[in-house]
mmCIF file of C-alpha atoms and ligand atoms in Angstrom:
data_model
loop_
_atom_site.group_PDB
_atom_site.id
_atom_site.type_symbol
_atom_site.label_atom_id
_atom_site.label_comp_id
_atom_site.label_asym_id
_atom_site.label_seq_id
_atom_site.Cartn_x
_atom_site.Cartn_y
_atom_site.Cartn_z
ATOM 1 C CA MET A 1 -126.142 -10.245 120.120
ATOM 2 C CA GLU A 2 -129.636 -10.991 121.226
ATOM 3 C CA GLU A 3 -130.476 -7.399 121.662
ATOM 4 C CA LYS A 4 -128.965 -6.589 118.175
ATOM 5 C CA LEU A 5 -131.297 -9.219 116.678
ATOM 6 C CA LEU A 6 -134.331 -7.992 118.373
ATOM 7 C CA GLN A 7 -133.560 -4.612 117.168
ATOM 8 C CA ILE A 8 -133.199 -5.745 113.608
ATOM 9 C CA LYS A 9 -136.433 -7.533 113.942
ATOM 10 C CA ASN A 10 -138.389 -4.396 115.313
ATOM 11 C CA THR A 11 -136.876 -2.006 112.761
ATOM 12 C CA TYR A 12 -137.701 -4.281 109.854
ATOM 13 C CA LEU A 13 -141.203 -5.115 110.988
ATOM 14 C CA GLU A 14 -141.814 -1.424 110.997
ATOM 15 C CA LYS A 15 -140.282 -1.036 107.520
ATOM 16 C CA VAL A 16 -142.411 -3.888 106.121
ATOM 17 C CA ALA A 17 -145.667 -2.320 107.453
ATOM 18 C CA LYS A 18 -144.775 1.003 105.767
ATOM 19 C CA ALA A 19 -143.852 -0.465 102.386
ATOM 20 C CA LYS A 20 -145.953 0.881 99.766
ATOM 21 C CA ASN A 21 -145.191 -1.488 96.916
ATOM 22 C CA LEU A 22 -143.581 -4.746 95.794
ATOM 23 C CA LYS A 23 -140.353 -2.665 95.084
ATOM 24 C CA ASP A 24 -140.096 -1.492 98.526
ATOM 25 C CA LEU A 25 -140.407 -5.121 99.811
ATOM 26 C CA ASP A 26 -137.838 -6.359 97.520
ATOM 27 C CA GLU A 27 -135.511 -3.744 98.856
ATOM 28 C CA ILE A 28 -136.130 -4.743 102.460
ATOM 29 C CA PHE A 29 -135.681 -8.435 101.565
ATOM 30 C CA LEU A 30 -132.261 -7.466 100.181
ATOM 31 C CA ALA A 31 -131.400 -5.448 103.123
ATOM 32 C CA LEU A 32 -132.029 -8.339 105.471
ATOM 33 C CA PHE A 33 -131.091 -11.581 103.578
ATOM 34 C CA GLY A 34 -128.938 -10.216 100.701
ATOM 35 C CA LYS A 35 -125.246 -10.755 100.337
ATOM 36 C CA ASN A 36 -124.503 -7.917 102.862
ATOM 37 C CA GLY A 37 -127.953 -8.165 104.423
ATOM 38 C CA GLU A 38 -128.252 -7.558 108.205
ATOM 39 C CA ILE A 39 -129.470 -11.229 108.846
ATOM 40 C CA THR A 40 -126.788 -12.629 106.622
ATOM 41 C CA LEU A 41 -124.075 -10.616 108.206
ATOM 42 C CA ALA A 42 -125.379 -11.517 111.735
ATOM 43 C CA THR A 43 -125.110 -15.236 110.858
ATOM 44 C CA LYS A 44 -121.591 -14.683 109.663
ATOM 45 C CA GLU A 45 -120.755 -13.419 113.338
ATOM 46 C CA PHE A 46 -121.770 -16.856 114.926
ATOM 47 C CA PRO A 47 -118.239 -18.194 115.022
ATOM 48 C CA ASN A 48 -117.024 -15.360 117.006
ATOM 49 C CA LEU A 49 -119.684 -15.724 119.665
ATOM 50 C CA PRO A 50 -118.832 -17.146 123.055
ATOM 51 C CA LYS A 51 -119.777 -20.795 123.189
ATOM 52 C CA ASP A 52 -122.503 -20.497 125.688
ATOM 53 C CA GLN A 53 -124.517 -17.949 123.759
ATOM 54 C CA LEU A 54 -124.748 -19.974 120.500
ATOM 55 C CA PRO A 55 -127.569 -22.413 121.723
ATOM 56 C CA LYS A 56 -129.692 -19.200 122.759
ATOM 57 C CA VAL A 57 -128.939 -17.016 119.709
ATOM 58 C CA ALA A 58 -129.160 -19.424 116.887
ATOM 59 C CA PRO A 59 -132.708 -20.560 117.534
ATOM 60 C CA LEU A 60 -133.561 -16.826 117.992
ATOM 61 C CA LEU A 61 -132.090 -15.841 114.756
ATOM 62 C CA ALA A 62 -133.826 -18.748 113.001
ATOM 63 C CA GLN A 63 -137.178 -17.641 114.589
ATOM 64 C CA ILE A 64 -136.646 -13.971 113.554
ATOM 65 C CA LYS A 65 -135.653 -14.901 110.153
ATOM 66 C CA LYS A 66 -138.752 -16.939 109.678
ATOM 67 C CA GLU A 67 -140.995 -14.236 111.105
ATOM 68 C CA LEU A 68 -139.535 -11.611 108.961
ATOM 69 C CA GLU A 69 -139.930 -13.871 105.889
ATOM 70 C CA THR A 70 -143.606 -14.602 106.695
ATOM 71 C CA VAL A 71 -144.342 -11.046 107.510
ATOM 72 C CA ILE A 72 -142.688 -9.847 104.020
ATOM 73 C CA GLU A 73 -144.615 -12.539 102.087
ATOM 74 C CA ALA A 74 -147.866 -11.650 103.857
ATOM 75 C CA ARG A 75 -147.363 -7.906 102.878
ATOM 76 C CA ARG A 76 -146.512 -8.956 99.436
ATOM 77 C CA GLU A 77 -149.823 -10.613 99.062
ATOM 78 C CA GLY A 78 -151.581 -7.583 100.631
ATOM 79 C CA ILE A 79 -150.219 -5.293 98.084
ATOM 80 C CA ARG A 80 -151.033 -7.497 95.200
ATOM 81 C CA GLU A 81 -154.607 -7.645 96.414
ATOM 82 C CA GLU A 82 -154.768 -3.883 96.806
ATOM 83 C CA GLY A 83 -153.538 -3.566 93.246
ATOM 84 C CA TYR A 84 -156.365 -5.854 91.947
ATOM 85 C CA ARG A 85 -158.856 -4.000 93.851
ATOM 86 C CA LEU A 86 -157.723 -0.637 92.262
ATOM 87 C CA LEU A 87 -157.745 -2.103 88.892
ATOM 88 C CA GLU A 88 -161.294 -3.434 89.494
ATOM 89 C CA ASN A 89 -162.559 -0.007 90.472
ATOM 90 C CA GLU A 90 -160.699 1.725 87.476
ATOM 91 C CA LYS A 91 -163.087 2.456 84.619
ATOM 92 C CA LEU A 92 -161.916 2.612 80.984
ATOM 93 C CA ASP A 93 -163.091 6.031 79.826
ATOM 94 C CA LEU A 94 -163.889 5.440 76.169
ATOM 95 C CA GLU A 95 -165.224 9.054 75.548
ATOM 96 C CA GLY A 96 -161.930 10.798 76.164
ATOM 97 C CA GLY A 97 -163.119 12.305 79.367
ATOM 98 C CA LYS A 98 -164.428 15.549 77.975
ATOM 99 C CA PRO A 99 -168.162 15.508 77.844
ATOM 100 C CA LEU A 100 -169.591 16.389 74.381
ATOM 101 C CA ASP A 101 -171.022 19.856 74.482
ATOM 102 C CA LYS A 102 -173.382 18.928 71.422
ATOM 103 C CA LYS A 103 -176.014 16.233 71.341
ATOM 104 C CA GLY A 104 -176.847 14.397 68.106
ATOM 105 C CA HIS A 105 -179.680 15.656 66.132
ATOM 106 C CA LEU A 106 -181.710 14.841 63.021
ATOM 107 C CA HIS A 107 -180.390 15.772 59.549
ATOM 108 C CA VAL A 108 -181.751 19.059 58.342
ATOM 109 C CA PHE A 109 -183.638 17.215 55.527
ATOM 110 C CA THR A 110 -185.444 15.156 58.134
ATOM 111 C CA THR A 111 -186.384 18.163 60.224
ATOM 112 C CA PHE A 112 -187.504 20.082 57.085
ATOM 113 C CA GLU A 113 -189.457 17.079 55.740
ATOM 114 C CA LYS A 114 -191.476 16.945 58.990
ATOM 115 C CA GLU A 115 -192.097 20.635 59.045
ATOM 116 C CA VAL A 116 -193.302 20.508 55.341
ATOM 117 C CA VAL A 117 -195.506 17.436 55.882
ATOM 118 C CA GLU A 118 -197.161 18.945 59.033
ATOM 119 C CA LEU A 119 -197.819 22.116 57.039
ATOM 120 C CA PHE A 120 -199.599 20.513 54.160
ATOM 121 C CA GLU A 121 -201.499 18.085 56.533
ATOM 122 C CA LYS A 122 -203.174 21.104 57.959
ATOM 123 C CA LEU A 123 -204.754 21.556 54.386
ATOM 124 C CA GLY A 124 -205.924 18.063 54.414
ATOM 125 C CA PHE A 125 -203.138 16.383 52.303
ATOM 126 C CA GLN A 126 -202.193 12.714 53.095
ATOM 127 C CA ARG A 127 -198.713 11.121 52.643
ATOM 128 C CA PHE A 128 -198.131 8.702 49.925
ATOM 129 C CA ASP A 129 -195.018 6.949 49.222
ATOM 130 C CA ALA A 130 -193.893 5.856 45.628
ATOM 131 C CA PRO A 131 -190.960 3.506 44.866
ATOM 132 C CA HIS A 132 -187.410 4.815 44.500
ATOM 133 C CA ILE A 133 -186.716 2.052 41.970
ATOM 134 C CA ASP A 134 -189.398 2.192 39.380
ATOM 135 C CA THR A 135 -190.309 1.438 35.873
ATOM 136 C CA ASP A 136 -189.888 3.538 32.924
ATOM 137 C CA GLU A 137 -193.674 3.720 32.611
ATOM 138 C CA PHE A 138 -194.439 5.509 35.852
ATOM 139 C CA ASN A 139 -191.425 7.721 35.846
ATOM 140 C CA PHE A 140 -191.907 8.630 32.010
ATOM 141 C CA GLY A 141 -194.379 6.954 29.844
ATOM 142 C CA LEU A 142 -197.600 7.499 31.799
ATOM 143 C CA LEU A 143 -196.570 11.146 32.284
ATOM 144 C CA ASN A 144 -196.824 11.889 28.650
ATOM 145 C CA ILE A 145 -193.018 11.412 28.164
ATOM 146 C CA PRO A 146 -192.879 8.593 25.620
ATOM 147 C CA GLU A 147 -189.793 6.856 24.462
ATOM 148 C CA ASN A 148 -187.439 9.178 22.445
ATOM 149 C CA HIS A 149 -189.248 12.217 23.608
ATOM 150 C CA PRO A 150 -186.527 15.048 23.888
ATOM 151 C CA ALA A 151 -187.820 15.970 27.336
ATOM 152 C CA ARG A 152 -186.215 12.735 28.683
ATOM 153 C CA ASP A 153 -182.948 14.391 28.434
ATOM 154 C CA LEU A 154 -183.996 16.719 31.203
ATOM 155 C CA TRP A 155 -184.421 13.661 33.506
ATOM 156 C CA ASP A 156 -181.730 11.479 32.371
ATOM 157 C CA THR A 157 -181.105 8.862 35.086
ATOM 158 C CA MET A 158 -179.461 5.654 36.166
ATOM 159 C CA TYR A 159 -180.983 2.298 34.909
ATOM 160 C CA ILE A 160 -180.985 -0.939 36.666
ATOM 161 C CA ASP A 161 -179.879 -4.144 35.295
ATOM 162 C CA SER A 162 -183.595 -5.356 35.063
ATOM 163 C CA GLU A 163 -182.976 -8.361 32.893
ATOM 164 C CA LYS A 164 -181.937 -10.047 36.247
ATOM 165 C CA PHE A 165 -185.546 -9.485 37.273
ATOM 166 C CA GLY A 166 -187.037 -10.855 34.169
ATOM 167 C CA ILE A 167 -187.747 -7.262 32.914
ATOM 168 C CA GLN A 168 -186.957 -5.779 29.465
ATOM 169 C CA PRO A 169 -183.685 -4.134 29.707
ATOM 170 C CA GLY A 170 -183.798 -0.305 29.988
ATOM 171 C CA LYS A 171 -187.166 -0.465 31.528
ATOM 172 C CA MET A 172 -186.210 -0.120 35.254
ATOM 173 C CA LEU A 173 -184.656 2.902 36.563
ATOM 174 C CA LEU A 174 -183.917 5.160 39.755
ATOM 175 C CA ARG A 175 -186.821 7.658 39.768
ATOM 176 C CA THR A 176 -185.921 11.107 38.659
ATOM 177 C CA HIS A 177 -188.763 12.938 40.330
ATOM 178 C CA THR A 178 -191.657 12.357 42.739
ATOM 179 C CA SER A 179 -193.853 12.849 39.886
ATOM 180 C CA ASN A 180 -193.753 9.006 39.527
ATOM 181 C CA SER A 181 -196.378 9.069 42.185
ATOM 182 C CA GLN A 182 -198.930 10.983 40.206
ATOM 183 C CA VAL A 183 -200.658 8.145 38.189
ATOM 184 C CA ARG A 184 -200.348 5.809 41.102
ATOM 185 C CA ILE A 185 -201.919 8.272 43.406
ATOM 186 C CA MET A 186 -204.941 8.707 41.013
ATOM 187 C CA ARG A 187 -205.478 5.003 40.473
ATOM 188 C CA GLU A 188 -205.138 4.113 44.109
ATOM 189 C CA ASN A 189 -207.309 6.667 45.720
ATOM 190 C CA LYS A 190 -210.948 7.826 45.685
ATOM 191 C CA LEU A 191 -211.772 11.198 44.182
ATOM 192 C CA PRO A 192 -211.453 14.009 45.283
ATOM 193 C CA ILE A 193 -207.809 13.475 46.113
ATOM 194 C CA ARG A 194 -205.265 15.482 48.246
ATOM 195 C CA MET A 195 -201.958 13.545 48.363
ATOM 196 C CA MET A 196 -198.327 14.540 48.977
ATOM 197 C CA ASN A 197 -195.160 12.687 48.344
ATOM 198 C CA ILE A 198 -191.587 13.470 49.685
ATOM 199 C CA GLY A 199 -188.408 11.518 49.063
ATOM 200 C CA ARG A 200 -185.301 10.790 47.407
ATOM 201 C CA CYS A 201 -184.804 11.195 43.681
ATOM 202 C CA PHE A 202 -181.826 10.424 41.355
ATOM 203 C CA ARG A 203 -180.400 11.884 38.185
ATOM 204 C CA TYR A 204 -177.370 11.372 36.023
ATOM 205 C CA GLU A 205 -175.837 14.699 36.660
ATOM 206 C CA ASN A 206 -172.673 16.478 36.290
ATOM 207 C CA LEU A 207 -171.962 17.483 39.927
ATOM 208 C CA ASP A 208 -171.411 20.871 40.910
ATOM 209 C CA ALA A 209 -172.523 23.341 43.695
ATOM 210 C CA ARG A 210 -176.181 23.220 42.466
ATOM 211 C CA HIS A 211 -176.474 19.691 41.148
ATOM 212 C CA GLU A 212 -176.456 16.400 43.027
ATOM 213 C CA HIS A 213 -177.084 12.936 41.766
ATOM 214 C CA THR A 214 -179.112 12.202 44.793
ATOM 215 C CA PHE A 215 -181.566 14.775 46.230
ATOM 216 C CA GLU A 216 -185.008 15.289 47.659
ATOM 217 C CA GLN A 217 -188.319 16.204 46.083
ATOM 218 C CA PHE A 218 -191.773 17.117 47.552
ATOM 219 C CA GLU A 219 -194.836 16.917 45.338
ATOM 220 C CA ILE A 220 -198.471 17.444 45.646
ATOM 221 C CA VAL A 221 -201.239 15.795 43.711
ATOM 222 C CA TYR A 222 -204.669 17.596 44.140
ATOM 223 C CA VAL A 223 -207.515 16.586 42.100
ATOM 224 C CA ASP A 224 -211.029 17.892 42.497
ATOM 225 C CA LYS A 225 -213.872 19.608 40.402
ATOM 226 C CA ASN A 226 -213.289 23.230 39.382
ATOM 227 C CA LEU A 227 -209.595 23.551 40.542
ATOM 228 C CA SER A 228 -207.632 26.323 38.610
ATOM 229 C CA MET A 229 -204.411 28.116 38.711
ATOM 230 C CA ALA A 230 -205.672 30.355 41.365
ATOM 231 C CA ASN A 231 -205.561 27.287 43.673
ATOM 232 C CA LEU A 232 -202.026 26.648 42.717
ATOM 233 C CA GLN A 233 -201.080 30.361 43.399
ATOM 234 C CA TYR A 234 -202.563 30.140 46.815
ATOM 235 C CA LEU A 235 -200.676 26.925 47.620
ATOM 236 C CA SER A 236 -197.434 28.397 46.638
ATOM 237 C CA GLU A 237 -197.976 31.680 48.658
ATOM 238 C CA TYR A 238 -199.107 29.443 51.689
ATOM 239 C CA PHE A 239 -196.061 27.428 51.439
ATOM 240 C CA LEU A 240 -193.481 30.106 51.102
ATOM 241 C CA ARG A 241 -195.044 32.357 53.849
ATOM 242 C CA THR A 242 -195.015 29.484 56.332
ATOM 243 C CA ILE A 243 -191.497 28.370 55.450
ATOM 244 C CA PHE A 244 -189.799 31.727 55.371
ATOM 245 C CA GLY A 245 -192.046 33.361 58.038
ATOM 246 C CA LYS A 246 -193.059 36.266 55.974
ATOM 247 C CA ASP A 247 -195.248 37.123 52.987
ATOM 248 C CA ILE A 248 -193.360 36.513 49.838
ATOM 249 C CA LYS A 249 -194.621 37.650 46.509
ATOM 250 C CA VAL A 250 -195.034 34.865 44.105
ATOM 251 C CA ARG A 251 -195.112 34.925 40.386
ATOM 252 C CA MET A 252 -195.742 32.233 37.770
ATOM 253 C CA ARG A 253 -193.925 31.947 34.477
ATOM 254 C CA PRO A 254 -194.898 29.647 31.684
ATOM 255 C CA LYS A 255 -192.816 26.499 31.776
ATOM 256 C CA TYR A 256 -192.886 23.350 29.810
ATOM 257 C CA TYR A 257 -193.464 19.904 31.649
ATOM 258 C CA PRO A 258 -195.043 17.283 29.462
ATOM 259 C CA PHE A 259 -197.357 16.076 32.365
ATOM 260 C CA VAL A 260 -198.964 19.496 33.045
ATOM 261 C CA GLU A 261 -200.990 21.973 30.822
ATOM 262 C CA PRO A 262 -200.427 24.797 31.562
ATOM 263 C CA GLY A 263 -197.018 24.389 33.118
ATOM 264 C CA VAL A 264 -195.414 26.965 35.225
ATOM 265 C CA GLY A 265 -192.162 27.673 37.069
ATOM 266 C CA VAL A 266 -193.178 29.162 40.460
ATOM 267 C CA ASP A 267 -190.812 32.017 41.385
ATOM 268 C CA GLY A 268 -190.662 33.692 44.838
ATOM 269 C CA GLU A 269 -189.428 37.274 45.271
ATOM 270 C CA CYS A 270 -185.776 36.940 46.390
ATOM 271 C CA ILE A 271 -185.600 36.879 50.017
ATOM 272 C CA PHE A 272 -182.088 38.346 50.118
ATOM 273 C CA CYS A 273 -182.555 41.412 48.159
ATOM 274 C CA GLU A 274 -186.398 41.676 48.366
ATOM 275 C CA GLY A 275 -186.787 42.060 44.702
ATOM 276 C CA LYS A 276 -183.988 44.635 44.163
ATOM 277 C CA GLY A 277 -181.653 42.144 42.545
ATOM 278 C CA CYS A 278 -178.550 40.573 43.884
ATOM 279 C CA LYS A 279 -175.929 37.989 43.249
ATOM 280 C CA ILE A 280 -177.930 35.115 44.612
ATOM 281 C CA CYS A 281 -180.905 35.601 42.396
ATOM 282 C CA GLY A 282 -178.669 36.573 39.447
ATOM 283 C CA PHE A 283 -179.929 40.276 39.678
ATOM 284 C CA ALA A 284 -183.420 39.054 38.479
ATOM 285 C CA GLY A 285 -185.021 39.870 41.763
ATOM 286 C CA TRP A 286 -186.813 36.280 41.713
ATOM 287 C CA LEU A 287 -185.795 32.881 42.541
ATOM 288 C CA GLU A 288 -187.383 29.657 40.944
ATOM 289 C CA LEU A 289 -188.598 27.587 43.753
ATOM 290 C CA ALA A 290 -191.082 25.045 42.471
ATOM 291 C CA GLY A 291 -192.294 23.490 39.296
ATOM 292 C CA ALA A 292 -196.109 23.123 38.907
ATOM 293 C CA GLY A 293 -199.144 23.099 36.578
ATOM 294 C CA MET A 294 -202.578 21.667 35.939
ATOM 295 C CA ILE A 295 -202.222 18.014 35.375
ATOM 296 C CA HIS A 296 -202.381 17.193 31.674
ATOM 297 C CA PRO A 297 -205.706 15.582 30.551
ATOM 298 C CA THR A 298 -203.835 12.431 29.201
ATOM 299 C CA VAL A 299 -202.211 11.935 32.601
ATOM 300 C CA LEU A 300 -205.509 12.322 34.186
ATOM 301 C CA ARG A 301 -206.975 9.661 31.865
ATOM 302 C CA ASN A 302 -203.961 7.405 32.699
ATOM 303 C CA GLY A 303 -204.892 7.714 36.295
ATOM 304 C CA GLY A 304 -208.540 6.792 35.472
ATOM 305 C CA VAL A 305 -209.732 10.240 36.015
ATOM 306 C CA ASP A 306 -212.186 11.930 33.598
ATOM 307 C CA PRO A 307 -210.736 15.345 32.426
ATOM 308 C CA GLU A 308 -214.259 16.597 31.510
ATOM 309 C CA GLU A 309 -215.434 16.457 35.059
ATOM 310 C CA TYR A 310 -212.240 16.835 37.259
ATOM 311 C CA SER A 311 -209.175 18.792 37.144
ATOM 312 C CA GLY A 312 -205.946 18.325 38.927
ATOM 313 C CA ILE A 313 -202.866 20.419 40.304
ATOM 314 C CA ALA A 314 -199.440 18.910 40.485
ATOM 315 C CA TRP A 315 -196.878 21.132 42.398
ATOM 316 C CA GLY A 316 -193.350 20.077 43.342
ATOM 317 C CA PHE A 317 -190.263 21.545 44.545
ATOM 318 C CA GLY A 318 -186.660 20.445 45.734
ATOM 319 C CA PRO A 319 -186.294 20.739 49.533
ATOM 320 C CA SER A 320 -182.546 21.213 48.962
ATOM 321 C CA ARG A 321 -183.080 24.425 47.031
ATOM 322 C CA ILE A 322 -185.258 25.874 49.539
ATOM 323 C CA LEU A 323 -182.923 24.942 52.501
ATOM 324 C CA MET A 324 -179.995 26.536 50.526
ATOM 325 C CA LEU A 325 -181.864 29.639 50.497
ATOM 326 C CA LYS A 326 -183.124 29.559 53.971
ATOM 327 C CA TYR A 327 -179.603 28.963 55.498
ATOM 328 C CA GLY A 328 -177.605 30.616 52.924
ATOM 329 C CA ILE A 329 -175.886 27.274 52.049
ATOM 330 C CA ASP A 330 -173.666 27.614 48.975
ATOM 331 C CA ASP A 331 -173.103 23.925 47.892
ATOM 332 C CA ILE A 332 -175.750 21.364 47.590
ATOM 333 C CA ARG A 333 -173.194 18.782 48.143
ATOM 334 C CA THR A 334 -173.057 19.781 51.741
ATOM 335 C CA PHE A 335 -176.257 17.930 52.597
ATOM 336 C CA LEU A 336 -175.062 14.571 51.819
ATOM 337 C CA SER A 337 -171.448 15.152 53.084
ATOM 338 C CA GLY A 338 -170.104 14.318 56.496
ATOM 339 C CA ASP A 339 -169.319 17.952 56.985
ATOM 340 C CA LEU A 340 -170.817 18.253 60.468
ATOM 341 C CA SER A 341 -169.346 21.817 61.017
ATOM 342 C CA LYS A 342 -171.571 22.957 58.352
ATOM 343 C CA LEU A 343 -174.631 20.805 59.037
ATOM 344 C CA LEU A 344 -174.622 21.621 62.894
ATOM 345 C CA LYS A 345 -174.358 25.362 62.032
ATOM 346 C CA TYR A 346 -177.754 25.318 60.239
ATOM 347 C CA GLU A 347 -179.347 23.450 63.133
ATOM 348 C CA GLU A 348 -177.864 26.135 65.545
ATOM 349 C CA GLU A 349 -179.274 28.846 63.408
ATOM 350 C CA LYS A 350 -182.650 27.113 63.332
ATOM 351 C CA SER A 351 -182.976 26.917 67.167
HETATM 352 N N1 LIG B 401 -191.167 16.741 38.328
HETATM 353 C C1 LIG B 401 -190.798 18.160 37.807
HETATM 354 C C2 LIG B 401 -189.301 17.960 37.971
HETATM 355 O O1 LIG B 401 -188.663 17.273 38.598
HETATM 356 C C3 LIG B 401 -191.387 19.140 38.761
HETATM 357 C C4 LIG B 401 -192.803 19.356 38.670
HETATM 358 C C5 LIG B 401 -193.660 18.625 39.589
HETATM 359 C C6 LIG B 401 -193.357 19.888 37.579
HETATM 360 C C7 LIG B 401 -195.069 18.688 39.421
HETATM 361 C C8 LIG B 401 -194.702 20.104 37.470
HETATM 362 C C9 LIG B 401 -195.640 19.577 38.451
HETATM 363 O O2 LIG B 401 -188.736 18.864 37.478
#
């Protein structure tokens, strides 16, 4: 019997040492101390033992029982600790494991804005920022567009509930063009002036592939002695050549804007068909890219500039229109959408 007990002890000490988890230990415990466990059964054999053996076997069994229980408990602790250590070393991967193959980048508007600003800085133009929320006066009135002038329909916008700010209702609005900078630029700077302004504009539009309620404009205000339409033509050619990377023929068509006289629409020869006529240019061979003109004498005067002595050029375009042409984007709404598949594509083509 003694031998049998020692054998049980050795077998199970080995099993405990090899146990990998708590479940293994539970099974070992049951195999020893369960209803039909080896230790339980051994105890049941005591009455059959010769009387002289009992004083020896009983303490041995008690000792083995205790030893095995202690070892099992110790191993249990060990396994728990190992588990905690594993948990501690485990990192929660919030990125889904797979590394992103694309890094983030600036929006195509921002990249283009930087490009255009640098381009005109080289010609000595400085940046000027005008407010997005502006008064009727700077957006219309001082630009020779008095109240009830039919030209206002072209620039219909969204009005601010201005009474809240103590301003007469209908007199505060979201600017419809960067031309709201013109009079401010003249009032706030010494002559001669070379300024540029780029930023958001807003209109009350019926939305479609070519019209957005929120869009970008870029505008130049150039005031000096003896400026003429020739300077304007040069600026347009310089701009298009630099942006599209090749010489592009430019033509000017008479166009009415109340704040310039004469006013022109600046067309560039269609870059897709090189003037032959295609779907994109409506078979005209030309694309309208900018609006411009010589600043109207009334507007010069509103800016405190004497039109007898100085002349001014105002020249503006919509970056989204140019970007649509440059990257073949067919819907202006793409720019402010979250459609990364398209926006990323333009960035790839660029690099
Ligand atoms: N502000 C005009 C528009 O929004 C564009 C323009 C700018 C025209 C400067 C002439 C001179 O349509």
